[in-house]
mmCIF file of C-alpha atoms in Angstrom:
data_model
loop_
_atom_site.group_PDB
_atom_site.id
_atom_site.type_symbol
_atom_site.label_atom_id
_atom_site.label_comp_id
_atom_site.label_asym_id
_atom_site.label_seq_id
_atom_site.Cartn_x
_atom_site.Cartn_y
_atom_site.Cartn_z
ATOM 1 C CA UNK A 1 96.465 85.951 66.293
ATOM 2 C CA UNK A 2 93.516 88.487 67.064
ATOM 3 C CA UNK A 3 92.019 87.348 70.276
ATOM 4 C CA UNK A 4 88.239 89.210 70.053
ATOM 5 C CA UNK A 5 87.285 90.452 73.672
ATOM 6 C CA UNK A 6 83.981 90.623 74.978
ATOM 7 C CA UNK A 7 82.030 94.173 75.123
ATOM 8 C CA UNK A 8 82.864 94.591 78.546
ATOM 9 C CA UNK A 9 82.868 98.081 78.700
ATOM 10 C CA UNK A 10 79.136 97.810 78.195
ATOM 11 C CA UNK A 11 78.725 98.407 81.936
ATOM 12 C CA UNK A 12 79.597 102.079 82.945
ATOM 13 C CA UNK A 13 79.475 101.141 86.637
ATOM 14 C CA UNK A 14 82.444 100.586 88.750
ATOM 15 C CA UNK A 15 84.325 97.441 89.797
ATOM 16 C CA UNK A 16 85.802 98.106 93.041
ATOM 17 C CA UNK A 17 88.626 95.633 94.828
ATOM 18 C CA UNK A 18 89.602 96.687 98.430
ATOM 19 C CA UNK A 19 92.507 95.477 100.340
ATOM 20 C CA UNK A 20 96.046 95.080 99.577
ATOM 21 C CA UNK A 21 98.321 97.042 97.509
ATOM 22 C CA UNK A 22 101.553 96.164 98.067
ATOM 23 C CA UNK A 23 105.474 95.935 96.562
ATOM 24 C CA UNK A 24 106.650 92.896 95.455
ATOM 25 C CA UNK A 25 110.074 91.414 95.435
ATOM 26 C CA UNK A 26 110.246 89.049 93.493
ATOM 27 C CA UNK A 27 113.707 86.689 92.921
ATOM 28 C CA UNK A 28 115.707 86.146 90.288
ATOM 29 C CA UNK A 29 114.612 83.166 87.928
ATOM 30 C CA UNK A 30 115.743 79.721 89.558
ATOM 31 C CA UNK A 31 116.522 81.337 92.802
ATOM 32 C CA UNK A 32 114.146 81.325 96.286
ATOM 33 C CA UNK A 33 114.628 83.200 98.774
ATOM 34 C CA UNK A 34 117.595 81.121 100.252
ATOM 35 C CA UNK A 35 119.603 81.995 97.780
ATOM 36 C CA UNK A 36 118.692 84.898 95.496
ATOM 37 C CA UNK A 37 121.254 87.354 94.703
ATOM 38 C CA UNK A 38 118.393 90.004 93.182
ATOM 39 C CA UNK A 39 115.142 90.569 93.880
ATOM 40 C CA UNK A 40 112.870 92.486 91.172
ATOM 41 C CA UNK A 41 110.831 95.642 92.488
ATOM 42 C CA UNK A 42 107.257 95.258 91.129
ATOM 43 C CA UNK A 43 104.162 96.905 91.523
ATOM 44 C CA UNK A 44 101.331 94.706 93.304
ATOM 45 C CA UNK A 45 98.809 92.824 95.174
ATOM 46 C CA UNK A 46 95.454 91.014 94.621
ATOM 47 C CA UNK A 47 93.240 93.944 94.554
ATOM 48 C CA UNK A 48 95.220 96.530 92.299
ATOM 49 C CA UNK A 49 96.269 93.708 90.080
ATOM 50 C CA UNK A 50 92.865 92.861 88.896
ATOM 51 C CA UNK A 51 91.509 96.627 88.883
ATOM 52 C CA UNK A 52 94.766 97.102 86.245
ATOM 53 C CA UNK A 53 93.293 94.200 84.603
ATOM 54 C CA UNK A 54 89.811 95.066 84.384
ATOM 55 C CA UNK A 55 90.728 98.395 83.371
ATOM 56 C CA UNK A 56 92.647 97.128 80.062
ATOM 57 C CA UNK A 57 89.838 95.405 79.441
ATOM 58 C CA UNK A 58 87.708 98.554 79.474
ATOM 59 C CA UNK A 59 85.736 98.539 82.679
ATOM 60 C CA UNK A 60 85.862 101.216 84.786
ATOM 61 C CA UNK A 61 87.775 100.307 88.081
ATOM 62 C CA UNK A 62 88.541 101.530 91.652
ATOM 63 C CA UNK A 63 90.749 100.631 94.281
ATOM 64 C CA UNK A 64 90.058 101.379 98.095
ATOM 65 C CA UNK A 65 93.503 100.579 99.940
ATOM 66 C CA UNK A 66 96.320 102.186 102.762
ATOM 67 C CA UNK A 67 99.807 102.542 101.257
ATOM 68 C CA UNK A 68 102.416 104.554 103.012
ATOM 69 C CA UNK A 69 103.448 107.901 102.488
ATOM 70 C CA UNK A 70 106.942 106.688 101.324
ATOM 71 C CA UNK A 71 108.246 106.448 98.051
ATOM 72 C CA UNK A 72 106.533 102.840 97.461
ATOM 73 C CA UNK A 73 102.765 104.073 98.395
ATOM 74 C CA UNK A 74 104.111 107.201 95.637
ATOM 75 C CA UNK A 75 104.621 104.633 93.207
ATOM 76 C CA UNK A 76 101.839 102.360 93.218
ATOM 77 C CA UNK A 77 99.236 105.375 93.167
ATOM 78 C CA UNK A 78 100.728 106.821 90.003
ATOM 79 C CA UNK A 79 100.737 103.581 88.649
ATOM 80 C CA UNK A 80 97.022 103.405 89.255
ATOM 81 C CA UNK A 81 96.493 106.595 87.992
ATOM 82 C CA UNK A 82 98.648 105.944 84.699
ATOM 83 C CA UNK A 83 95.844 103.038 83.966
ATOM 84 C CA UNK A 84 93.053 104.864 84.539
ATOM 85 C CA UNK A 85 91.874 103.304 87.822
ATOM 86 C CA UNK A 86 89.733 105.764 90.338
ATOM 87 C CA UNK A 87 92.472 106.431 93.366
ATOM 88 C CA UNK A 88 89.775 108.069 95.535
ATOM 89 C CA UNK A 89 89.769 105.613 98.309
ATOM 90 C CA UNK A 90 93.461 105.141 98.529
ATOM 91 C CA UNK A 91 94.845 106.618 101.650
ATOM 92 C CA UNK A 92 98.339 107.523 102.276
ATOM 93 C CA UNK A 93 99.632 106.999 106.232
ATOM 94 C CA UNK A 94 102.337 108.281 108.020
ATOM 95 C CA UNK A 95 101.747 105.354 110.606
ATOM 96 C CA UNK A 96 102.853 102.831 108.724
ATOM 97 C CA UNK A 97 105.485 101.880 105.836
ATOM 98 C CA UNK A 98 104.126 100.328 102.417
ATOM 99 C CA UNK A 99 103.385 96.752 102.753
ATOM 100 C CA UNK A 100 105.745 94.304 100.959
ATOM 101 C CA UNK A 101 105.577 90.615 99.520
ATOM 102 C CA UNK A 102 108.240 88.495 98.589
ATOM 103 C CA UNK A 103 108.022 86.436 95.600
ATOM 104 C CA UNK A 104 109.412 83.320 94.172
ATOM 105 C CA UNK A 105 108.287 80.372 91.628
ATOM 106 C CA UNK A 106 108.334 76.993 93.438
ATOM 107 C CA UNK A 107 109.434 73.936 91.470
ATOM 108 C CA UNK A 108 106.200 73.257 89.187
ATOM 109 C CA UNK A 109 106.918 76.897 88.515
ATOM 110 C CA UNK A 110 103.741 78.066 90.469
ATOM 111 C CA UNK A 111 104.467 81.713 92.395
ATOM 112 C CA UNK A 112 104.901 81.439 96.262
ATOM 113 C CA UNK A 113 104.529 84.381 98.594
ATOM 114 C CA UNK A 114 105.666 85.902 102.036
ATOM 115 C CA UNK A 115 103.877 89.123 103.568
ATOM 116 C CA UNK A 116 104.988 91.666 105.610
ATOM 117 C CA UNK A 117 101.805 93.736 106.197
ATOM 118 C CA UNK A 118 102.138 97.024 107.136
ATOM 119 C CA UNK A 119 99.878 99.681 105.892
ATOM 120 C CA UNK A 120 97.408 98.133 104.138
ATOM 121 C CA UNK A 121 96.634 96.518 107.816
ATOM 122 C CA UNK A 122 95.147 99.949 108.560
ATOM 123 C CA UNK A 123 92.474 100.288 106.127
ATOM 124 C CA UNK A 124 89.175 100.648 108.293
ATOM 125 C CA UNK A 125 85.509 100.585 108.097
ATOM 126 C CA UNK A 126 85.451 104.420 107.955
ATOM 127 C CA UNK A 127 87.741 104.340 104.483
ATOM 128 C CA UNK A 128 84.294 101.923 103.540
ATOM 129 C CA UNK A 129 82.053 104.287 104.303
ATOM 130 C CA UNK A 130 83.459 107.050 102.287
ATOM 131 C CA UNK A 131 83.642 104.996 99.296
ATOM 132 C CA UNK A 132 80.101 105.010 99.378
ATOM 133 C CA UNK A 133 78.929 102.036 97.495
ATOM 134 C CA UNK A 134 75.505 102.042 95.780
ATOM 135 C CA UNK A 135 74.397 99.720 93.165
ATOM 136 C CA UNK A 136 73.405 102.963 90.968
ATOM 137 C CA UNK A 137 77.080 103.122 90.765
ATOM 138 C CA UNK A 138 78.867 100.085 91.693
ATOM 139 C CA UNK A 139 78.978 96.696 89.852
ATOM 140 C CA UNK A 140 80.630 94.623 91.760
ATOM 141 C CA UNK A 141 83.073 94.169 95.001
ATOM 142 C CA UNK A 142 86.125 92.538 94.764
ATOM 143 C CA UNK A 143 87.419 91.008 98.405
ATOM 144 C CA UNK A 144 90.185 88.444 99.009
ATOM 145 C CA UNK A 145 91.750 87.015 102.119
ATOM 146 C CA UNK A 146 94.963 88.901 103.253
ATOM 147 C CA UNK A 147 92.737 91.389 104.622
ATOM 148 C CA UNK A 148 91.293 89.446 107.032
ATOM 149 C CA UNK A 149 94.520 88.169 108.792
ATOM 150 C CA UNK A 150 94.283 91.177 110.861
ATOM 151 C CA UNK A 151 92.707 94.221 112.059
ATOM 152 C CA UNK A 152 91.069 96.446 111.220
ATOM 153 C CA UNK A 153 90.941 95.872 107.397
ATOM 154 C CA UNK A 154 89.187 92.208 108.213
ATOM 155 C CA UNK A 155 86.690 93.934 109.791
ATOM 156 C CA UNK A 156 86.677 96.808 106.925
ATOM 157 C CA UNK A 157 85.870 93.712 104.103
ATOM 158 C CA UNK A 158 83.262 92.129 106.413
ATOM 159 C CA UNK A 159 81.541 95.703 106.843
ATOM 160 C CA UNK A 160 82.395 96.042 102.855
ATOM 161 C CA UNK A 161 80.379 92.842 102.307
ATOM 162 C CA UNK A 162 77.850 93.232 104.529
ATOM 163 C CA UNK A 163 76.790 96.857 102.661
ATOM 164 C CA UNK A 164 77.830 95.085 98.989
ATOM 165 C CA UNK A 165 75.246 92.608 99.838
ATOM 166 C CA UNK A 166 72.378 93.955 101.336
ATOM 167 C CA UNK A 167 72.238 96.852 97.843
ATOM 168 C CA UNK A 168 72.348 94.116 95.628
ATOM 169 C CA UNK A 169 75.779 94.394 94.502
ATOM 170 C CA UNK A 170 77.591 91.639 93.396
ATOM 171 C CA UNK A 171 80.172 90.122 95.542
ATOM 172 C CA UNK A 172 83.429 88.655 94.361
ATOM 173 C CA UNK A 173 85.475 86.827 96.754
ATOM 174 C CA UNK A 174 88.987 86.119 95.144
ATOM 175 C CA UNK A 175 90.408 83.908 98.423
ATOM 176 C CA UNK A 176 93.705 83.845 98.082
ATOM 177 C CA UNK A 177 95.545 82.678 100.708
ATOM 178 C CA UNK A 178 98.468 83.556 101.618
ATOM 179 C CA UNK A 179 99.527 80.676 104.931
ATOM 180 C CA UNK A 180 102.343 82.575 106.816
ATOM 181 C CA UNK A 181 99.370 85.676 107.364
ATOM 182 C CA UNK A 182 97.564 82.625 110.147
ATOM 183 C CA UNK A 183 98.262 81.000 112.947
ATOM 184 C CA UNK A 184 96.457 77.845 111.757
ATOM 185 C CA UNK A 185 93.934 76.768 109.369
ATOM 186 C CA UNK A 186 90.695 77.262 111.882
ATOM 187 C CA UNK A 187 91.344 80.722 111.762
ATOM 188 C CA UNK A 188 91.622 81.190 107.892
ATOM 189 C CA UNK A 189 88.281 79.046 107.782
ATOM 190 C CA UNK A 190 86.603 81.395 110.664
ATOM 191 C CA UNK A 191 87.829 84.266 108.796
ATOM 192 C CA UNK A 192 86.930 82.895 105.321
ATOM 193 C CA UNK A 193 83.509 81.249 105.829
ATOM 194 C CA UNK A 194 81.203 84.654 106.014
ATOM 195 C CA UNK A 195 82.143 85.601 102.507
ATOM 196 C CA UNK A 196 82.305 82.428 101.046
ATOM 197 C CA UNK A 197 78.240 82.274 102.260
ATOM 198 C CA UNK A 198 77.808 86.171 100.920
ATOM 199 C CA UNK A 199 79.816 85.769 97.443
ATOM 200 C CA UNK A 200 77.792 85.719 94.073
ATOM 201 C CA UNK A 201 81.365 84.863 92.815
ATOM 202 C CA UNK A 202 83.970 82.410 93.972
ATOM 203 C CA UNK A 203 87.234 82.068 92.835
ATOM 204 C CA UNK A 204 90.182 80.601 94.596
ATOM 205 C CA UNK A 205 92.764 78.007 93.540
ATOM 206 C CA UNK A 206 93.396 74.269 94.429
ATOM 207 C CA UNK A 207 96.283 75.533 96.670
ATOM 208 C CA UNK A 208 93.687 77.976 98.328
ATOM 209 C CA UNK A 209 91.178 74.756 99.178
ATOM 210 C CA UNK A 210 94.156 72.867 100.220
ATOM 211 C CA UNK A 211 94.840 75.025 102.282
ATOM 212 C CA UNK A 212 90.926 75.677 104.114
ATOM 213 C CA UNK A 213 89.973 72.215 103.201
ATOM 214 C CA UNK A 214 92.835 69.949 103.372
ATOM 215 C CA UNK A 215 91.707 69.103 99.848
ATOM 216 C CA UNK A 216 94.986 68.274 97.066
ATOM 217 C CA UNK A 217 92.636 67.610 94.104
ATOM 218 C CA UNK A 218 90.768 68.621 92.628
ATOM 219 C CA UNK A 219 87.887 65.640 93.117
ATOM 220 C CA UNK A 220 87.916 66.438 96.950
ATOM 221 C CA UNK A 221 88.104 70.193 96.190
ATOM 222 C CA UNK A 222 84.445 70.656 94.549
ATOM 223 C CA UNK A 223 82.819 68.635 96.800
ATOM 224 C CA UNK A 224 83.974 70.969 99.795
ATOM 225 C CA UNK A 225 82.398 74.100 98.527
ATOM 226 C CA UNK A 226 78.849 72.249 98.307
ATOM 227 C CA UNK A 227 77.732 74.282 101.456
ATOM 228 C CA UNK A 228 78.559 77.491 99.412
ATOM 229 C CA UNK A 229 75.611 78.972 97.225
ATOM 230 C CA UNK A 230 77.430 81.431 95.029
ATOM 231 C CA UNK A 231 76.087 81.247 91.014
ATOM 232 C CA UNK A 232 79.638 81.326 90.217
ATOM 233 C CA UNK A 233 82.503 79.302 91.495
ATOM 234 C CA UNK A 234 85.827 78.388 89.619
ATOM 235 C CA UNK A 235 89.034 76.570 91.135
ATOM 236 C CA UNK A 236 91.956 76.979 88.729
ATOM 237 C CA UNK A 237 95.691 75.158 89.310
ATOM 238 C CA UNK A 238 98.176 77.127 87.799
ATOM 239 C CA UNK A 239 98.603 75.725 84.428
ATOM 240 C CA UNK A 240 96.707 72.828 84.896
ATOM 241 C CA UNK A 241 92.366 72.487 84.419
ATOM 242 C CA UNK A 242 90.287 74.617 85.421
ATOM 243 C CA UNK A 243 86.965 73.471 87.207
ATOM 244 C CA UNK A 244 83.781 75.804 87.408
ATOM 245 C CA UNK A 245 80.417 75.468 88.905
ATOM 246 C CA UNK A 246 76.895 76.622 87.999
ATOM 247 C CA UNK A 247 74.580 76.294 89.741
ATOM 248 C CA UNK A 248 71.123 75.220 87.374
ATOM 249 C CA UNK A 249 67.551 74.537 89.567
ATOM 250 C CA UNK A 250 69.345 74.047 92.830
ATOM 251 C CA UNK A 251 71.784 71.810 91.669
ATOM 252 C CA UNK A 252 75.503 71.942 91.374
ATOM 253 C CA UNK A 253 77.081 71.509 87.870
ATOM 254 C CA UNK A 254 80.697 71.019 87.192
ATOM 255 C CA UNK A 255 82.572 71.568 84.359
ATOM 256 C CA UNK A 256 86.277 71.220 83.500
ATOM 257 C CA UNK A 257 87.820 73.099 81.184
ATOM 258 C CA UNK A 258 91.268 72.936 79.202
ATOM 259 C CA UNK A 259 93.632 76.139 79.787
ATOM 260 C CA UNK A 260 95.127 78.624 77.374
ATOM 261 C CA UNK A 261 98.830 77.218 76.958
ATOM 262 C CA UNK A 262 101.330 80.143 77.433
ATOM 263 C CA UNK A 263 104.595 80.990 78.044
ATOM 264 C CA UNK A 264 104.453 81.809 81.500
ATOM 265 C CA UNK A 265 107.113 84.217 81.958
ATOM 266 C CA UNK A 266 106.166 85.346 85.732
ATOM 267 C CA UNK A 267 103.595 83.589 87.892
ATOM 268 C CA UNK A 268 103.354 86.366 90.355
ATOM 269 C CA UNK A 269 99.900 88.295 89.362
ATOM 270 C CA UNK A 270 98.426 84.923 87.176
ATOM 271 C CA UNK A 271 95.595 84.073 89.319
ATOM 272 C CA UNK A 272 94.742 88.024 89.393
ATOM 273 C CA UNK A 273 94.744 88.492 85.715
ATOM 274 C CA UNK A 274 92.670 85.372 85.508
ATOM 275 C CA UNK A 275 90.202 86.901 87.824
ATOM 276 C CA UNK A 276 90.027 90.507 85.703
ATOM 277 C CA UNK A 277 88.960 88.017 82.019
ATOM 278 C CA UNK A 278 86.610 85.875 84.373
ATOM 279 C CA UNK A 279 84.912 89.201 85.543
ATOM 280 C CA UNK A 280 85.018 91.099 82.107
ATOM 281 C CA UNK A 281 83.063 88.394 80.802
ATOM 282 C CA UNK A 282 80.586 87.832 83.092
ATOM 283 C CA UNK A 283 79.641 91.178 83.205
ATOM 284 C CA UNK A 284 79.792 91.649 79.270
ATOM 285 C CA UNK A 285 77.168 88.714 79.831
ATOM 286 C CA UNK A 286 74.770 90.108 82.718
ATOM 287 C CA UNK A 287 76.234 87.985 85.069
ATOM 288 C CA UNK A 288 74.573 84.970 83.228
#
């Protein structure tokens, strides 16, 4: 089957995602972390994962991120490199190892995570500033939540957002959580609720609003992000619906829509790949 692709490459700006890039170990099919005898070495994180995916879709991607200079931080850079993405703002630190996840699918086969941030802790509002965003050049931010579980890269993505917004740059908040990073869900929501006001896009999973929310469906889930004017907002649940929201003359329109069935070999990166096709096509379409 030939599966025809928008023209995203239409837009010659960048899309840039800042925060973590990370290792994951991932276990051994039916295994956790109680009992896995391997673990799988991968290549990952939010932010890199959908800059690898925008940039097989043809748009032009950078990555602003701290790995360590250790063998790990070596690898992920040349795999950034090796897809074309723009390494600029990817520092290299001596103060801190590579940060690492571990990685497991829970029983409804849905990927669960536990980070041990190191490096990418220490990305700071100065590595923002020498990105230099402008909207000459720049089509749209991509932020997510691990970064704001602790300083000073949550206060590098709220000075990220805060320039995104104000030169008309489109902002993309991809939240999600991880629950281990908090010490309870007031401080994901204090953390959270700035961007979810700034973002033209949101996209976060029904595990994600469970989590800020206390919301396990998704008919409690929509209503919760009322408050939040972004154009764009779309829950997904791993291989279940998706629901996404337009807004059309103030109003809040919901849609649900069936999913592409797959075989879904690995969970871990789904939701980011998902986020790389929703942006391609929006931007192939002028963000309409």
């Amino acid at each position: 089957m030939t599966i025809q692709m928008p023209p995203a490459a239409r837009s010659r700006k960048q899309v840039v995602t800042i925060g973590e890039c990370l290792i994951d170990l991932i276990a051994s099919p039916g295994t956790d972390l109680s009992n896995a005898g391997t673990l799988a070495i991968r290549e990952g994180g939010a932010p890199m994962n959908v800059a690898v995916g925008l940039a097989r879709l043809g748009l032009p991607s950078a990555v602003a991120s701290v790995v360590g200079r250790d063998p790990f931080g070596d690898r992920l850079i040349a795999l950034m490199r090796a897809e074309g993405i723009d390494t600029a703002g990817v520092r290299q630190t001596t103060d801190a190892e590579t940060t690492i996840a571990y990685a497991w699918k829970d029983g409804r086969g849905d990927g669960q995570f536990r980070l041990v941030r190191m490096a990418d802790r220490l990305l700071s509002p100065a590595d923002v500033d020498a990105l230099d965003l402008a909207p000459d050049r720049t089509e749209a931010l991509v932020v997510g939540s691990v970064s704001l579980s602790a300083s000073p890269s949550r206060e590098a993505v709220e000075h990220a957002a805060a320039v995104a917004t104000e030169a008309g740059i489109s902002l993309v908040f991809d939240v999600n959580v991880r629950p281990t990073l908090w010490p309870g869900d007031d401080a994901l929501r204090e953390a959270c609720q700035p961007l979810l006001a700034r973002a033209t896009v949101i996209k976060l999973s029904l595990d994600d609003a469970n989590a800020l929310w206390g919301t396990a469906t998704m008919a409690t889930a929509t209503p919760a992000l009322d408050p939040f004017p972004a154009p764009v907002v779309v829950i997904t649940d791993g291989g279940r619906e998706v629901q996404a929201r337009r807004m059309l003359d103030g109003r809040a329109h919901w849609t649900a829509h069936p999913v592409f069935a797959v075989d879904a070999v690995e969970p871990t990166g789904a939701g980011d790949a998902f986020t790389a096709a929703l942006l391609s096509r929006l931007i192939a379409k002028g963000w309409e």
